């Protein structure tokens, strides 16, 4: 029986999905996590995610020796790489993974090999409005190391840039990061956005899914809503976008494992917004399934990590998608209404609310969570998009006593 260590944060949406996949593959699983609650069907090792070196040593000393170490989320990718290195398991160089965790390092490495991306500057305290002006408005101001669009803000003029800087610094302080650190200022790339889900092996990118984001993402905050696959963009656009992601993989030095990239399609071609060395976030992976057996994304990733190359990576269904439900306001969540009605919408496969009622929720750009996810499948992407939009129409969320609809067009 092969043994796999899954590195998960206590906040992860997907520990259960990875455990389910591991069970199907009859793997012996150890979950390395900062959580405290017991995990059914798996043994657990407690780690502190912030102490990469120590966590890696703890994972590497697990007996019997693990055959693979897989991180679920961004928070665990450095630990998984460092532990794999100690164990002599083929893995991404920690420096490559580090570049996916620090947007400034990522931009610099991409620039070195001329990968198409937004023009950018790294700016210190008080320099943001001038740097933004020099780049040309609109710009996007973002912290180097947060994720899930937390602290990512568009600014259209100097005053907007100043206000965004102040807000991002407060978000950094709240996240336990240095509020005085340099921030990234990037040219705002106009155009539709797609996501590319891939699997890298020996440095070569295999595309698992190209996902359209049919709702505009124009800011000032960038909450994700609709994801639909396959992409409806023309083949040459997809090919060029995949080319940019492959270049990014090479520029960063990623050689193995899953990657998730965001690409903006500007008038002049695709631009790499971000690449992460993990699978798609939240529960969105559930919208993807592969081969005749309908293998999950987690199954595909675990098999790849163990060097089992029997997977068929053709999509099982002609089209599928997910609606991420952003948190529409900051306050106490008292209810999510309309779940039964949403499930009755044609093409809807599932609705999952991931925040407990009674919990305090925080909207973007301060927050980094989603209220929940709605899954759909159908004969073509149009049908899937229609189903997800119809489901959004019947859902409503009550925060601090006020009822509101998900912000979907
Ligand atoms: P995170 O890692 O927090 O998700 P990203 O850098 O991926 O941060 O930014 C989140 C989202 O913000 C992107 O998916 C994109 O929609 C938008 N965004 C970020 N940078 C730019 C940019 N330079 N131009 C246009 N949109 C951007």
Coordinates of C-alpha atoms and ligand atoms in Angstrom, one line a residue:
X1 CA 0.0 0.0 0.0
X2 CA 1.4 3.4 -1.0
X3 CA 1.6 6.1 1.6
X4 CA 0.8 9.7 0.8
X5 CA 1.0 12.7 3.0
X6 CA -1.5 15.4 2.3
X7 CA -0.5 18.9 3.5
X8 CA -3.6 20.8 4.3
X9 CA -4.5 24.0 6.2
X10 CA -7.2 23.7 8.8
X11 CA -9.1 26.2 6.6
X12 CA -8.9 24.1 3.5
X13 CA -12.1 23.5 1.6
X14 CA -10.8 20.3 0.1
X15 CA -9.3 17.9 2.6
X16 CA -12.3 15.7 2.4
X17 CA -12.1 15.5 -1.4
X18 CA -8.5 14.5 -1.3
X19 CA -9.2 11.9 1.4
X20 CA -12.0 10.5 -0.7
X21 CA -9.7 10.2 -3.7
X22 CA -7.0 8.6 -1.6
X23 CA -9.5 6.1 -0.3
X24 CA -10.6 5.2 -3.8
X25 CA -7.0 4.6 -4.8
X26 CA -6.5 2.5 -1.6
X27 CA -3.8 4.7 -0.4
X28 CA -2.6 5.0 3.2
X29 CA -3.0 8.7 4.0
X30 CA -1.5 10.9 6.6
X31 CA -2.8 14.5 6.8
X32 CA -0.2 17.0 7.9
X33 CA -2.2 20.0 9.0
X34 CA -2.4 22.9 11.5
X35 CA -5.9 21.8 12.3
X36 CA -6.9 20.2 15.6
X37 CA -10.1 18.3 14.8
X38 CA -9.7 14.5 14.1
X39 CA -9.9 13.4 10.5
X40 CA -11.9 10.2 9.9
X41 CA -9.9 7.5 8.0
X42 CA -6.5 9.2 8.1
X43 CA -3.8 9.6 10.7
X44 CA -2.7 13.1 11.4
X45 CA 0.6 14.9 12.0
X46 CA 0.3 18.4 13.5
X47 CA 2.4 21.0 11.7
X48 CA 2.7 24.8 11.8
X49 CA 2.3 26.0 8.2
X50 CA 4.4 29.1 8.8
X51 CA 7.5 27.0 9.9
X52 CA 8.3 25.4 6.6
X53 CA 11.6 23.8 7.6
X54 CA 10.3 22.2 10.8
X55 CA 7.1 21.0 9.1
X56 CA 9.2 19.4 6.3
X57 CA 11.4 17.6 8.8
X58 CA 8.3 16.3 10.7
X59 CA 6.8 15.0 7.5
X60 CA 10.1 13.4 6.3
X61 CA 10.4 11.5 9.6
X62 CA 7.0 9.9 9.3
X63 CA 7.2 6.1 9.6
X64 CA 6.7 4.1 7.3
X65 CA 8.3 6.5 4.8
X66 CA 5.8 8.3 2.6
X67 CA 5.9 7.7 -1.2
X68 CA 4.5 11.1 -2.0
X69 CA 3.7 14.5 -0.4
X70 CA 0.9 16.5 -1.9
X71 CA -0.2 20.0 -0.9
X72 CA -3.8 20.9 -1.3
X73 CA -3.5 24.7 -1.1
X74 CA -1.0 27.5 -1.5
X75 CA -0.2 27.5 2.2
X76 CA 1.3 23.9 1.9
X77 CA 3.2 23.9 -1.3
X78 CA 6.5 25.0 0.1
X79 CA 6.3 22.4 2.9
X80 CA 5.4 19.7 0.4
X81 CA 8.4 20.6 -1.8
X82 CA 10.8 20.8 1.1
X83 CA 9.6 17.5 2.6
X84 CA 9.8 15.7 -0.8
X85 CA 13.3 17.0 -1.2
X86 CA 14.3 15.5 2.2
X87 CA 12.6 12.2 1.3
X88 CA 14.3 12.1 -2.1
X89 CA 11.0 12.2 -3.9
X90 CA 10.9 13.9 -7.3
X91 CA 9.5 17.4 -6.7
X92 CA 9.6 21.0 -7.8
X93 CA 12.7 22.9 -6.7
X94 CA 11.7 24.9 -3.6
X95 CA 12.9 28.1 -5.3
X96 CA 10.3 27.5 -8.1
X97 CA 7.5 27.0 -5.6
X98 CA 8.7 30.0 -3.7
X99 CA 8.2 32.1 -6.9
X100 CA 4.6 31.0 -7.1
X101 CA 4.1 32.2 -3.5
X102 CA 5.6 35.7 -4.0
X103 CA 4.1 37.7 -6.8
X104 CA 7.2 40.0 -7.0
X105 CA 9.6 37.0 -7.5
X106 CA 7.2 35.5 -10.0
X107 CA 7.0 38.8 -12.1
X108 CA 10.8 39.2 -12.0
X109 CA 11.3 35.6 -13.3
X110 CA 8.7 35.9 -16.0
X111 CA 10.2 39.2 -17.1
X112 CA 13.7 37.6 -17.4
X113 CA 12.5 35.3 -20.1
X114 CA 10.0 37.7 -21.7
X115 CA 6.8 35.9 -20.8
X116 CA 3.8 38.2 -21.7
X117 CA 2.5 39.8 -18.5
X118 CA 1.4 43.2 -17.2
X119 CA 4.0 45.9 -16.8
X120 CA 4.8 46.1 -13.1
X121 CA 6.7 47.9 -10.4
X122 CA 7.6 47.0 -6.9
X123 CA 6.8 50.1 -4.8
X124 CA 7.6 51.0 -1.2
X125 CA 5.6 53.1 1.3
X126 CA 4.3 56.3 -0.3
X127 CA 5.7 55.5 -3.7
X128 CA 2.5 53.8 -5.0
X129 CA 0.7 56.8 -6.6
X130 CA 3.9 57.9 -8.4
X131 CA 4.6 54.4 -9.6
X132 CA 1.0 53.9 -10.7
X133 CA 1.1 57.2 -12.6
X134 CA 4.4 56.2 -14.3
X135 CA 2.9 52.9 -15.4
X136 CA -0.3 54.6 -16.6
X137 CA -3.8 54.2 -15.1
X138 CA -5.7 52.0 -14.5
X139 CA -3.5 49.9 -12.4
X140 CA -3.9 47.0 -10.0
X141 CA -2.3 47.2 -6.6
X142 CA -1.7 44.0 -4.7
X143 CA 0.3 42.4 -1.9
X144 CA 3.1 40.1 -2.7
X145 CA 2.0 37.0 -0.8
X146 CA -1.7 36.9 -0.1
X147 CA -4.1 34.8 -2.3
X148 CA -7.7 34.4 -3.3
X149 CA -7.8 38.0 -4.6
X150 CA -7.4 39.3 -1.0
X151 CA -6.0 42.8 -1.1
X152 CA -6.1 43.0 -4.9
X153 CA -7.5 46.4 -5.8
X154 CA -7.8 48.4 -9.1
X155 CA -7.1 52.1 -9.0
X156 CA -8.0 54.5 -11.7
X157 CA -6.1 57.7 -10.5
X158 CA -3.6 58.9 -8.0
X159 CA -6.2 59.3 -5.3
X160 CA -7.5 55.8 -5.9
X161 CA -3.9 54.5 -5.7
X162 CA -3.3 56.2 -2.4
X163 CA -6.5 54.9 -0.9
X164 CA -5.8 51.4 -2.3
X165 CA -2.3 51.4 -0.7
X166 CA -3.7 52.3 2.6
X167 CA -6.3 49.6 2.4
X168 CA -3.9 46.9 1.3
X169 CA -1.5 47.8 4.1
X170 CA -4.3 47.4 6.7
X171 CA -5.2 44.0 5.1
X172 CA -1.5 42.9 5.4
X173 CA -1.5 43.9 9.0
X174 CA -4.7 41.9 9.7
X175 CA -3.2 38.9 7.9
X176 CA -0.2 38.9 10.2
X177 CA 2.1 40.2 7.4
X178 CA 4.4 43.2 7.4
X179 CA 2.2 46.1 6.6
X180 CA 5.2 48.2 5.5
X181 CA 6.4 45.7 2.9
X182 CA 6.7 46.6 -0.8
X183 CA 3.5 46.3 -2.9
X184 CA 3.1 45.3 -6.5
X185 CA 1.7 47.9 -8.9
X186 CA 0.6 46.4 -12.2
X187 CA -0.8 47.7 -15.4
X188 CA -4.5 46.7 -15.4
X189 CA -5.0 44.3 -18.4
X190 CA -8.3 44.9 -20.1
X191 CA -10.0 41.8 -21.5
X192 CA -11.6 38.5 -20.6
X193 CA -9.9 36.1 -18.2
X194 CA -9.5 32.4 -18.5
X195 CA -8.0 29.8 -16.1
X196 CA -5.8 27.0 -17.2
X197 CA -5.6 23.9 -15.1
X198 CA -2.6 21.7 -15.9
X199 CA -0.4 18.9 -14.8
X200 CA 3.4 19.3 -15.3
X201 CA 5.6 16.4 -15.8
X202 CA 9.3 16.7 -16.5
X203 CA 8.7 20.4 -17.1
X204 CA 6.1 19.7 -19.8
X205 CA 2.6 21.1 -19.3
X206 CA -0.4 18.9 -20.0
X207 CA -3.6 20.9 -20.1
X208 CA -6.4 19.4 -18.0
X209 CA -9.0 22.1 -18.5
X210 CA -9.3 25.6 -20.0
X211 CA -11.9 27.5 -18.1
X212 CA -13.8 30.6 -19.2
X213 CA -14.8 33.3 -16.7
X214 CA -17.8 34.7 -18.5
X215 CA -18.6 37.4 -15.9
X216 CA -16.4 40.5 -16.3
X217 CA -13.6 41.0 -13.8
X218 CA -13.0 44.7 -14.0
X219 CA -12.6 45.5 -10.4
X220 CA -12.2 47.4 -8.2
X221 CA -12.2 44.0 -6.4
X222 CA -11.9 40.8 -8.2
X223 CA -14.4 38.3 -6.8
X224 CA -14.7 35.2 -8.9
X225 CA -18.1 34.0 -9.9
X226 CA -18.7 31.9 -13.0
X227 CA -16.3 29.2 -14.3
X228 CA -17.3 27.2 -17.4
X229 CA -15.3 24.6 -19.3
X230 CA -14.5 23.9 -22.1
X231 CA -13.5 27.4 -23.2
X232 CA -15.5 29.0 -26.0
X233 CA -12.5 31.1 -27.2
X234 CA -11.1 30.2 -30.6
X235 CA -8.5 27.5 -30.8
X236 CA -5.7 29.9 -31.7
X237 CA -6.4 32.0 -28.6
X238 CA -6.4 28.9 -26.4
X239 CA -3.2 27.7 -28.0
X240 CA -1.5 31.0 -27.4
X241 CA -2.6 31.1 -23.8
X242 CA -1.4 27.6 -23.2
X243 CA 1.9 28.7 -24.7
X244 CA 2.2 31.5 -22.3
X245 CA 1.5 29.2 -19.3
X246 CA 4.1 26.7 -20.6
X247 CA 6.6 29.5 -20.8
X248 CA 5.7 30.5 -17.3
X249 CA 6.3 27.0 -16.0
X250 CA 9.7 27.0 -17.6
X251 CA 10.5 30.5 -16.4
X252 CA 9.8 29.6 -12.8
X253 CA 11.5 26.2 -13.0
X254 CA 8.4 24.1 -12.2
X255 CA 8.9 20.6 -13.2
X256 CA 6.1 18.5 -11.8
X257 CA 2.7 18.4 -10.3
X258 CA -0.5 20.5 -10.8
X259 CA -0.5 24.1 -11.9
X260 CA -3.3 26.6 -12.0
X261 CA -2.9 29.8 -14.0
X262 CA -4.9 32.9 -14.7
X263 CA -4.5 34.5 -18.1
X264 CA -6.0 37.7 -19.4
X265 CA -6.9 38.0 -23.1
X266 CA -6.0 41.5 -24.1
X267 CA -6.3 42.8 -27.6
X268 CA -2.6 42.2 -28.2
X269 CA -2.6 38.6 -26.9
X270 CA -2.7 36.6 -23.7
X271 CA -1.0 37.9 -20.5
X272 CA -0.1 35.8 -17.5
X273 CA -1.7 37.2 -14.4
X274 CA -0.7 34.4 -12.1
X275 CA 0.5 30.8 -11.8
X276 CA 0.2 28.6 -8.8
X277 CA 1.7 25.2 -8.2
X278 CA -1.5 23.6 -7.0
X279 CA -4.9 22.8 -8.3
X280 CA -7.9 25.2 -8.8
X281 CA -9.0 26.7 -5.5
X282 CA -12.1 26.3 -3.4
X283 CA -14.3 23.4 -4.3
X284 CA -14.1 24.3 -8.0
X285 CA -12.2 21.1 -8.8
X286 CA -15.5 19.3 -8.3
X287 CA -16.6 20.8 -11.6
X288 CA -14.0 18.7 -13.4
X289 CA -13.9 15.0 -14.0
X290 CA -11.8 12.9 -16.2
X291 CA -12.0 9.8 -18.4
X292 CA -14.8 7.3 -18.7
X293 CA -14.6 6.5 -15.0
X294 CA -15.1 10.2 -14.1
X295 CA -12.0 10.4 -12.1
X296 CA -11.8 13.5 -9.9
X297 CA -9.1 16.1 -10.2
X298 CA -7.7 15.0 -6.8
X299 CA -7.5 11.4 -8.1
X300 CA -5.5 12.6 -11.1
X301 CA -3.2 14.6 -9.0
X302 CA -2.6 11.8 -6.5
X303 CA -1.9 9.3 -9.2
X304 CA 0.5 11.7 -10.9
X305 CA 2.3 12.3 -7.6
X306 CA 2.8 8.5 -7.2
X307 CA 4.0 8.2 -10.8
X308 CA 0.9 6.2 -11.9
X309 CA 0.4 7.2 -15.5
X310 CA -2.8 5.3 -16.3
X311 CA -5.1 8.2 -16.1
X312 CA -7.3 9.2 -19.1
X313 CA -7.5 13.0 -18.9
X314 CA -10.3 13.6 -21.4
X315 CA -13.2 15.4 -19.8
X316 CA -15.9 13.0 -18.7
X317 CA -18.7 15.4 -19.5
X318 CA -19.1 17.6 -22.6
X319 CA -19.3 20.8 -20.4
X320 CA -19.3 21.7 -16.8
X321 CA -19.0 24.7 -14.5
X322 CA -19.2 26.2 -11.1
X323 CA -20.6 29.3 -9.6
X324 CA -18.5 30.6 -6.7
X325 CA -20.6 32.6 -4.3
X326 CA -18.7 35.6 -3.2
X327 CA -19.4 37.1 0.2
X328 CA -21.5 40.1 -0.7
X329 CA -21.0 42.1 2.6
X330 CA -19.1 41.9 5.9
X331 CA -21.2 40.8 8.8
X332 CA -22.8 37.8 10.4
X333 CA -24.2 35.2 8.0
X334 CA -27.7 34.2 9.2
X335 CA -29.0 32.4 6.2
X336 CA -28.6 31.1 2.6
X337 CA -32.0 30.7 1.0
X338 CA -33.1 29.0 -2.2
X339 CA -30.7 26.0 -2.1
X340 CA -33.5 23.6 -2.9
X341 CA -34.8 25.8 -5.7
X342 CA -31.2 26.1 -7.1
X343 CA -30.9 22.3 -7.0
X344 CA -34.1 22.0 -9.1
X345 CA -32.7 24.2 -11.9
X346 CA -32.0 22.2 -15.0
X347 CA -28.3 21.2 -15.2
X348 CA -27.5 21.9 -11.6
X349 CA -25.6 19.0 -10.0
X350 CA -25.0 20.3 -6.5
X351 CA -25.0 23.3 -4.1
X352 CA -22.6 23.5 -1.2
X353 CA -22.5 26.2 1.3
X354 CA -19.1 26.3 3.0
X355 CA -19.6 28.9 5.8
X356 CA -21.7 27.9 8.8
X357 CA -24.7 30.1 9.6
X358 CA -24.0 32.4 12.6
X359 CA -20.4 32.9 11.5
X360 CA -18.9 36.3 10.8
X361 CA -18.0 36.7 7.1
X362 CA -15.7 39.3 5.4
X363 CA -16.2 40.6 1.9
X364 CA -13.3 41.2 -0.6
X365 CA -10.8 42.8 -0.6
X366 CA -10.4 42.1 3.1
X367 CA -11.8 38.6 3.0
X368 CA -10.5 35.5 1.3
X369 CA -13.4 33.0 1.6
X370 CA -16.4 32.1 -0.5
X371 CA -19.9 31.4 0.8
X372 CA -20.2 28.4 -1.2
X373 CA -20.3 26.7 -4.7
X374 CA -22.9 25.7 -7.2
X375 CA -22.0 23.0 -9.7
X376 CA -23.5 22.4 -13.1
X377 CA -23.0 20.2 -16.2
X378 CA -24.6 20.0 -19.6
X379 CA -24.2 19.4 -23.3
X380 CA -22.4 22.6 -24.0
X381 CA -20.9 25.6 -22.2
X382 CA -23.8 27.9 -23.0
X383 CA -26.2 25.5 -21.3
X384 CA -23.9 25.3 -18.2
X385 CA -23.6 29.0 -18.0
X386 CA -27.4 29.4 -18.3
X387 CA -28.0 26.9 -15.5
X388 CA -25.5 28.6 -13.2
X389 CA -27.0 32.0 -13.9
X390 CA -30.5 30.7 -13.3
X391 CA -29.4 29.1 -10.0
X392 CA -27.9 32.5 -8.9
X393 CA -31.3 34.1 -9.5
X394 CA -33.0 31.9 -6.9
X395 CA -30.3 32.1 -4.2
X396 CA -30.2 34.8 -1.6
X397 CA -28.0 35.4 1.3
X398 CA -28.8 37.2 4.6
X399 CA -26.0 39.1 6.3
X400 CA -26.7 41.2 9.4
X401 CA -30.4 40.8 8.8
X402 CA -30.2 42.1 5.2
X403 CA -31.1 39.8 2.3
X404 CA -29.0 40.1 -0.9
X405 CA -28.5 38.2 -4.1
X406 CA -25.1 36.8 -5.3
X407 CA -23.4 39.4 -7.5
X408 CA -23.8 37.6 -10.8
X409 CA -24.7 39.4 -14.0
Ligands
LIG1 P1 -4.5 36.2 -6.0 O1 -3.3 35.3 -6.0 O2 -4.8 36.8 -4.7 O3 -5.7 35.5 -6.6 P2 -4.0 37.6 -8.5 O4 -2.8 38.3 -8.8 O5 -4.2 36.3 -9.2 O6 -4.1 37.4 -6.9 O7 -5.2 38.6 -8.8 C1 -6.6 38.2 -8.5 C2 -7.4 38.6 -9.7 O8 -7.3 40.0 -9.9 C3 -7.0 38.0 -11.0 O9 -7.6 36.8 -11.3 C4 -7.5 39.1 -12.0 O10 -8.9 38.9 -12.3 C5 -7.3 40.4 -11.3 N1 -6.0 41.0 -11.6 C6 -4.9 40.9 -10.9 N2 -3.9 41.5 -11.6 C7 -4.4 42.0 -12.7 C8 -3.9 42.8 -13.8 N3 -2.6 43.2 -13.8 N4 -4.7 43.2 -14.8 C9 -6.0 42.8 -14.8 N5 -6.6 42.1 -13.8 C10 -5.8 41.7 -12.7

